[in-house]
């Protein structure tokens, strides 16, 4: 190892178009001598890469990619390891820490770590369909490549029974088609057939596609590895082609701003014993 400390940027580049990457992410890429990432993401930022070293690899080579980035940065280079969306949301950030732990890296050692947040698919997809995430939501990845399906199914069941809006990442791929079918069946046990569902493919990329449907019919449409599925809660509604989950203001106020009888601003909502208020 050399004396000069390297820098490892772990960068989320957002969902696709450069307008949705942060200035900090673009600056990190600009500063890097080496940019490491999955081929598709490298393509998304290729116009920023003139004169830089590039390591691009396929989807299943994540460990090798993380190692390559860390080794070069450890030796003194400025490296940007890029993920789409946010690198800390089903991205490379976790693996970076596991590799660092494995090689015995300590804070203060080379490389210096700089984690740059990005807009995750959930934010991006939500903005294309309306305001589906305004109340409590959770995200679940349907990929059982690294997590047992029994664990994933239990989480879907818990989220469905607790009435979360659910964002499903990695819903399906060429080989993985059963998971979304099973997930729909589990959620359907707790939610109405008419529950709004959005299928957003390639948000803010060239092939962007948005379908607004419902829980009963959502499996009739194409769902693949570039799709995020948003399943509404029991309170989510469709208005003018938008998917909206209310925050609950109308439990306390009328639209002229007056406080409803029995309620007090700044204090816990008073809920009649039989109410299902959200
Ligand atoms: N780190 C990424 C997620 C990687 S997991 C992020 O924060 O967004 C890959 C999954 O993310 C895909 O299967 C899809 O469900 C979702 N995804 C990523 N980019 C997307 C986009 N532009 N549009 C829709 N879904 C996307």
CSV table of C-alpha atoms and ligand atoms in Angstrom, one decimal:
chain,number,residue,atom,x,y,z
A,1,UNK,CA,0.0,0.0,0.0
A,2,UNK,CA,1.2,3.5,-0.7
A,3,UNK,CA,1.2,6.5,1.7
A,4,UNK,CA,-1.4,8.5,-0.1
A,5,UNK,CA,-4.9,7.8,1.0
A,6,UNK,CA,-7.4,6.9,-1.7
A,7,UNK,CA,-11.0,7.8,-1.8
A,8,UNK,CA,-13.9,5.4,-2.4
A,9,UNK,CA,-17.1,7.2,-3.4
A,10,UNK,CA,-20.1,4.9,-3.2
A,11,UNK,CA,-22.6,6.8,-5.4
A,12,UNK,CA,-26.3,6.5,-6.1
A,13,UNK,CA,-26.9,8.0,-9.5
A,14,UNK,CA,-30.7,8.1,-9.3
A,15,UNK,CA,-33.2,6.3,-11.5
A,16,UNK,CA,-31.9,7.2,-14.9
A,17,UNK,CA,-31.7,10.6,-16.5
A,18,UNK,CA,-28.9,12.9,-15.3
A,19,UNK,CA,-31.4,15.5,-14.2
A,20,UNK,CA,-32.3,13.1,-11.4
A,21,UNK,CA,-28.8,12.5,-10.3
A,22,UNK,CA,-27.6,14.9,-7.5
A,23,UNK,CA,-24.9,17.5,-8.2
A,24,UNK,CA,-22.9,15.7,-5.5
A,25,UNK,CA,-23.1,12.4,-7.4
A,26,UNK,CA,-22.0,14.0,-10.6
A,27,UNK,CA,-19.1,15.7,-8.8
A,28,UNK,CA,-18.0,12.4,-7.3
A,29,UNK,CA,-18.0,10.8,-10.8
A,30,UNK,CA,-16.1,13.8,-12.2
A,31,UNK,CA,-13.4,13.5,-9.5
A,32,UNK,CA,-13.0,9.8,-9.9
A,33,UNK,CA,-10.1,8.3,-11.9
A,34,UNK,CA,-11.8,4.9,-11.9
A,35,UNK,CA,-15.5,4.3,-12.2
A,36,UNK,CA,-16.9,0.9,-11.3
A,37,UNK,CA,-20.4,-0.4,-12.0
A,38,UNK,CA,-22.8,-2.7,-13.5
A,39,UNK,CA,-22.8,-2.3,-17.3
A,40,UNK,CA,-26.3,-0.8,-17.5
A,41,UNK,CA,-25.5,2.0,-15.0
A,42,UNK,CA,-22.1,2.7,-16.6
A,43,UNK,CA,-24.1,3.3,-19.8
A,44,UNK,CA,-26.4,5.7,-18.1
A,45,UNK,CA,-23.4,8.0,-17.2
A,46,UNK,CA,-21.1,7.2,-20.1
A,47,UNK,CA,-21.0,10.8,-21.3
A,48,UNK,CA,-19.4,11.7,-18.0
A,49,UNK,CA,-16.6,9.1,-18.3
A,50,UNK,CA,-14.2,10.5,-20.9
A,51,UNK,CA,-10.6,9.8,-20.0
A,52,UNK,CA,-11.5,7.7,-17.0
A,53,UNK,CA,-10.7,4.0,-16.3
A,54,UNK,CA,-13.9,2.0,-16.2
A,55,UNK,CA,-14.6,-1.4,-14.7
A,56,UNK,CA,-18.0,-2.7,-15.8
A,57,UNK,CA,-19.2,-6.1,-15.0
A,58,UNK,CA,-22.4,-8.2,-15.2
A,59,UNK,CA,-25.1,-8.4,-12.6
A,60,UNK,CA,-23.7,-11.5,-10.8
A,61,UNK,CA,-20.2,-10.2,-10.3
A,62,UNK,CA,-21.0,-7.8,-7.5
A,63,UNK,CA,-18.4,-9.1,-5.1
A,64,UNK,CA,-15.6,-8.9,-7.7
A,65,UNK,CA,-16.7,-5.3,-8.5
A,66,UNK,CA,-16.7,-4.2,-4.9
A,67,UNK,CA,-13.3,-5.8,-4.4
A,68,UNK,CA,-11.9,-4.1,-7.5
A,69,UNK,CA,-13.1,-0.7,-6.4
A,70,UNK,CA,-11.8,-1.1,-2.8
A,71,UNK,CA,-8.4,-2.4,-3.9
A,72,UNK,CA,-7.8,0.4,-6.3
A,73,UNK,CA,-8.9,3.0,-3.8
A,74,UNK,CA,-6.9,1.4,-1.0
A,75,UNK,CA,-3.8,1.8,-3.2
A,76,UNK,CA,-4.4,5.6,-3.5
A,77,UNK,CA,-6.8,6.1,-6.4
A,78,UNK,CA,-10.1,8.1,-6.3
A,79,UNK,CA,-12.8,5.6,-7.2
A,80,UNK,CA,-16.5,5.9,-7.8
A,81,UNK,CA,-18.5,2.7,-7.3
A,82,UNK,CA,-21.9,3.5,-8.8
A,83,UNK,CA,-25.3,2.0,-8.2
A,84,UNK,CA,-28.6,3.0,-9.7
A,85,UNK,CA,-31.0,4.8,-7.4
A,86,UNK,CA,-29.5,4.9,-4.0
A,87,UNK,CA,-26.4,2.7,-3.4
A,88,UNK,CA,-27.7,2.0,0.1
A,89,UNK,CA,-31.1,0.7,-1.1
A,90,UNK,CA,-30.6,-2.9,-2.5
A,91,UNK,CA,-27.4,-1.5,-3.8
A,92,UNK,CA,-23.6,-2.0,-3.4
A,93,UNK,CA,-23.1,-0.1,-0.1
A,94,UNK,CA,-23.7,-3.1,2.1
A,95,UNK,CA,-21.4,-5.3,0.2
A,96,UNK,CA,-18.7,-2.6,0.4
A,97,UNK,CA,-18.8,-2.7,4.2
A,98,UNK,CA,-18.7,-6.5,4.2
A,99,UNK,CA,-15.6,-6.6,2.0
A,100,UNK,CA,-14.0,-3.9,4.1
A,101,UNK,CA,-14.7,-5.9,7.2
A,102,UNK,CA,-13.3,-9.0,5.6
A,103,UNK,CA,-10.0,-7.3,4.8
A,104,UNK,CA,-9.7,-5.7,8.3
A,105,UNK,CA,-10.2,-2.0,7.2
A,106,UNK,CA,-10.6,0.5,10.0
A,107,UNK,CA,-11.8,4.1,10.0
A,108,UNK,CA,-8.9,6.3,9.2
A,109,UNK,CA,-7.3,3.7,6.9
A,110,UNK,CA,-7.2,4.1,3.2
A,111,UNK,CA,-9.5,4.4,1.4
A,112,UNK,CA,-11.6,7.2,2.9
A,113,UNK,CA,-15.3,6.4,2.4
A,114,UNK,CA,-17.7,8.9,0.9
A,115,UNK,CA,-21.3,7.7,0.6
A,116,UNK,CA,-23.3,9.8,-1.8
A,117,UNK,CA,-27.1,9.4,-1.6
A,118,UNK,CA,-29.3,9.1,-4.7
A,119,UNK,CA,-33.0,9.1,-5.5
A,120,UNK,CA,-34.2,5.5,-5.0
A,121,UNK,CA,-36.7,3.9,-7.4
A,122,UNK,CA,-39.5,4.3,-4.9
A,123,UNK,CA,-39.3,8.1,-5.0
A,124,UNK,CA,-38.9,8.2,-8.7
A,125,UNK,CA,-41.8,5.8,-9.4
A,126,UNK,CA,-44.0,7.5,-6.9
A,127,UNK,CA,-43.6,10.9,-8.6
A,128,UNK,CA,-44.7,9.4,-11.9
A,129,UNK,CA,-48.1,8.1,-10.5
A,130,UNK,CA,-49.1,10.8,-8.0
A,131,UNK,CA,-48.6,10.7,-4.2
A,132,UNK,CA,-48.8,7.0,-3.2
A,133,UNK,CA,-46.2,7.2,-0.4
A,134,UNK,CA,-47.6,10.0,1.7
A,135,UNK,CA,-48.5,7.7,4.6
A,136,UNK,CA,-46.6,4.8,6.0
A,137,UNK,CA,-45.0,2.5,3.4
A,138,UNK,CA,-42.4,-0.2,3.3
A,139,UNK,CA,-40.3,-1.7,0.6
A,140,UNK,CA,-39.8,-5.4,0.0
A,141,UNK,CA,-37.5,-7.0,-2.6
A,142,UNK,CA,-39.0,-10.1,-4.2
A,143,UNK,CA,-35.6,-11.4,-5.2
A,144,UNK,CA,-35.0,-14.8,-3.5
A,145,UNK,CA,-31.6,-15.2,-5.1
A,146,UNK,CA,-30.0,-14.2,-1.8
A,147,UNK,CA,-32.9,-14.4,0.7
A,148,UNK,CA,-35.1,-17.4,1.3
A,149,UNK,CA,-38.6,-17.1,-0.1
A,150,UNK,CA,-40.1,-18.0,3.3
A,151,UNK,CA,-38.6,-14.9,4.8
A,152,UNK,CA,-39.9,-12.7,2.0
A,153,UNK,CA,-43.4,-14.2,2.1
A,154,UNK,CA,-43.5,-13.5,5.9
A,155,UNK,CA,-42.6,-9.9,5.4
A,156,UNK,CA,-45.2,-9.5,2.6
A,157,UNK,CA,-47.8,-10.9,4.9
A,158,UNK,CA,-46.8,-8.6,7.8
A,159,UNK,CA,-46.8,-5.5,5.6
A,160,UNK,CA,-50.1,-6.5,4.1
A,161,UNK,CA,-51.8,-7.1,7.4
A,162,UNK,CA,-50.4,-3.9,8.9
A,163,UNK,CA,-51.9,-1.9,6.0
A,164,UNK,CA,-48.6,-0.4,4.7
A,165,UNK,CA,-48.4,0.9,1.2
A,166,UNK,CA,-46.0,-1.7,-0.3
A,167,UNK,CA,-43.2,-1.0,-2.8
A,168,UNK,CA,-42.0,-4.2,-4.4
A,169,UNK,CA,-38.4,-4.0,-5.8
A,170,UNK,CA,-37.1,-6.8,-8.1
A,171,UNK,CA,-40.6,-8.1,-8.7
A,172,UNK,CA,-39.7,-10.5,-11.5
A,173,UNK,CA,-37.1,-11.4,-14.1
A,174,UNK,CA,-36.9,-13.8,-17.0
A,175,UNK,CA,-36.4,-16.8,-14.8
A,176,UNK,CA,-38.2,-15.5,-11.7
A,177,UNK,CA,-41.9,-15.2,-12.4
A,178,UNK,CA,-43.6,-17.0,-9.5
A,179,UNK,CA,-42.8,-14.5,-6.7
A,180,UNK,CA,-45.0,-11.7,-7.9
A,181,UNK,CA,-47.9,-14.1,-8.4
A,182,UNK,CA,-47.4,-15.4,-4.8
A,183,UNK,CA,-47.0,-11.9,-3.5
A,184,UNK,CA,-50.2,-10.7,-5.1
A,185,UNK,CA,-52.1,-13.7,-3.6
A,186,UNK,CA,-50.8,-13.0,-0.1
A,187,UNK,CA,-51.6,-9.3,-0.3
A,188,UNK,CA,-55.1,-10.0,-1.7
A,189,UNK,CA,-56.0,-11.9,1.5
A,190,UNK,CA,-55.8,-8.6,3.3
A,191,UNK,CA,-56.8,-6.0,0.7
A,192,UNK,CA,-59.7,-5.4,-1.6
A,193,UNK,CA,-59.6,-6.4,-5.3
A,194,UNK,CA,-60.0,-2.7,-6.2
A,195,UNK,CA,-56.8,-1.6,-4.2
A,196,UNK,CA,-54.8,0.7,-6.6
A,197,UNK,CA,-51.6,-0.8,-7.9
A,198,UNK,CA,-49.0,1.0,-10.1
A,199,UNK,CA,-46.5,-0.7,-12.3
A,200,UNK,CA,-43.7,1.6,-13.1
A,201,UNK,CA,-41.0,0.4,-15.6
A,202,UNK,CA,-37.8,2.3,-16.3
A,203,UNK,CA,-38.7,5.5,-14.5
A,204,UNK,CA,-36.9,8.4,-16.0
A,205,UNK,CA,-35.2,6.2,-18.6
A,206,UNK,CA,-35.9,5.9,-22.3
A,207,UNK,CA,-38.3,3.0,-22.1
A,208,UNK,CA,-40.4,4.4,-19.3
A,209,UNK,CA,-43.8,2.9,-18.9
A,210,UNK,CA,-46.5,3.5,-16.3
A,211,UNK,CA,-49.6,1.4,-15.7
A,212,UNK,CA,-52.2,2.2,-13.1
A,213,UNK,CA,-54.3,-0.9,-12.3
A,214,UNK,CA,-55.7,-2.7,-9.3
A,215,UNK,CA,-54.8,-5.7,-7.1
A,216,UNK,CA,-57.2,-8.0,-9.0
A,217,UNK,CA,-55.8,-7.2,-12.5
A,218,UNK,CA,-52.2,-6.3,-11.9
A,219,UNK,CA,-50.8,-9.6,-13.1
A,220,UNK,CA,-52.3,-9.1,-16.5
A,221,UNK,CA,-49.6,-6.6,-17.4
A,222,UNK,CA,-45.9,-7.0,-18.1
A,223,UNK,CA,-43.9,-7.0,-14.8
A,224,UNK,CA,-40.1,-7.5,-15.2
A,225,UNK,CA,-36.8,-6.6,-13.7
A,226,UNK,CA,-37.0,-2.9,-14.5
A,227,UNK,CA,-40.4,-2.6,-12.9
A,228,UNK,CA,-41.3,-1.3,-9.4
A,229,UNK,CA,-44.7,-2.3,-8.1
A,230,UNK,CA,-46.6,0.0,-5.8
A,231,UNK,CA,-49.5,-1.5,-3.9
A,232,UNK,CA,-51.8,0.9,-2.2
A,233,UNK,CA,-53.0,0.7,1.4
A,234,UNK,CA,-56.7,0.4,2.2
A,235,UNK,CA,-56.9,4.2,2.1
A,236,UNK,CA,-55.1,4.7,-1.2
A,237,UNK,CA,-57.4,6.1,-4.0
A,238,UNK,CA,-57.4,7.0,-7.6
A,239,UNK,CA,-58.1,10.6,-8.6
A,240,UNK,CA,-57.9,11.9,-12.1
A,241,UNK,CA,-55.5,9.1,-13.1
A,242,UNK,CA,-53.3,9.7,-10.0
A,243,UNK,CA,-52.7,7.3,-7.2
A,244,UNK,CA,-53.0,9.1,-3.8
A,245,UNK,CA,-52.6,7.9,-0.2
A,246,UNK,CA,-54.0,10.5,2.2
A,247,UNK,CA,-52.0,11.7,5.1
A,248,UNK,CA,-55.1,12.0,7.3
A,249,UNK,CA,-55.6,15.7,7.4
A,250,UNK,CA,-59.4,15.2,6.9
A,251,UNK,CA,-59.6,13.2,10.1
A,252,UNK,CA,-58.9,16.5,12.0
A,253,UNK,CA,-59.7,19.4,9.7
A,254,UNK,CA,-62.4,20.3,7.2
A,255,UNK,CA,-61.1,21.9,3.9
A,256,UNK,CA,-62.0,25.4,5.1
A,257,UNK,CA,-59.3,24.9,7.8
A,258,UNK,CA,-61.6,24.5,10.7
A,259,UNK,CA,-60.9,21.9,13.3
A,260,UNK,CA,-63.5,19.1,13.5
A,261,UNK,CA,-65.5,18.7,16.7
A,262,UNK,CA,-63.6,16.9,19.4
A,263,UNK,CA,-60.1,17.4,17.8
A,264,UNK,CA,-57.3,19.7,18.8
A,265,UNK,CA,-54.4,20.8,16.5
A,266,UNK,CA,-51.0,19.6,17.9
A,267,UNK,CA,-52.6,16.9,19.9
A,268,UNK,CA,-53.1,13.2,19.2
A,269,UNK,CA,-56.1,12.4,17.0
A,270,UNK,CA,-59.1,11.5,18.9
A,271,UNK,CA,-60.4,8.3,17.4
A,272,UNK,CA,-64.0,7.0,18.0
A,273,UNK,CA,-63.7,3.4,19.2
A,274,UNK,CA,-65.2,2.0,15.9
A,275,UNK,CA,-63.3,4.2,13.4
A,276,UNK,CA,-60.8,3.0,10.9
A,277,UNK,CA,-59.2,6.5,10.5
A,278,UNK,CA,-55.8,6.5,8.7
B,1,LIG,N1,-30.4,0.8,-5.7
B,1,LIG,C1,-31.6,0.8,-6.5
B,1,LIG,C2,-32.4,-0.5,-6.5
B,1,LIG,C3,-31.7,-1.7,-7.1
B,1,LIG,S1,-32.7,-3.2,-7.0
B,1,LIG,C4,-32.5,2.0,-6.1
B,1,LIG,O1,-32.3,2.6,-5.0
B,1,LIG,O2,-33.4,2.3,-6.8
B,1,LIG,C5,-33.3,-3.2,-8.7
B,1,LIG,C6,-34.8,-2.9,-8.7
B,1,LIG,O3,-35.0,-1.5,-8.5
B,1,LIG,C7,-35.5,-3.2,-10.0
B,1,LIG,O4,-35.8,-4.6,-10.1
B,1,LIG,C8,-36.7,-2.3,-9.9
B,1,LIG,O5,-37.7,-2.9,-9.1
B,1,LIG,C9,-36.2,-1.1,-9.2
B,1,LIG,N2,-35.7,0.0,-10.1
B,1,LIG,C10,-34.5,0.5,-10.2
B,1,LIG,N3,-34.5,1.5,-11.1
B,1,LIG,C11,-35.7,1.7,-11.5
B,1,LIG,C12,-36.4,2.5,-12.5
B,1,LIG,N4,-35.7,3.5,-13.1
B,1,LIG,N5,-37.7,2.4,-12.7
B,1,LIG,C13,-38.4,1.5,-12.0
B,1,LIG,N6,-37.9,0.6,-11.1
B,1,LIG,C14,-36.6,0.7,-10.9
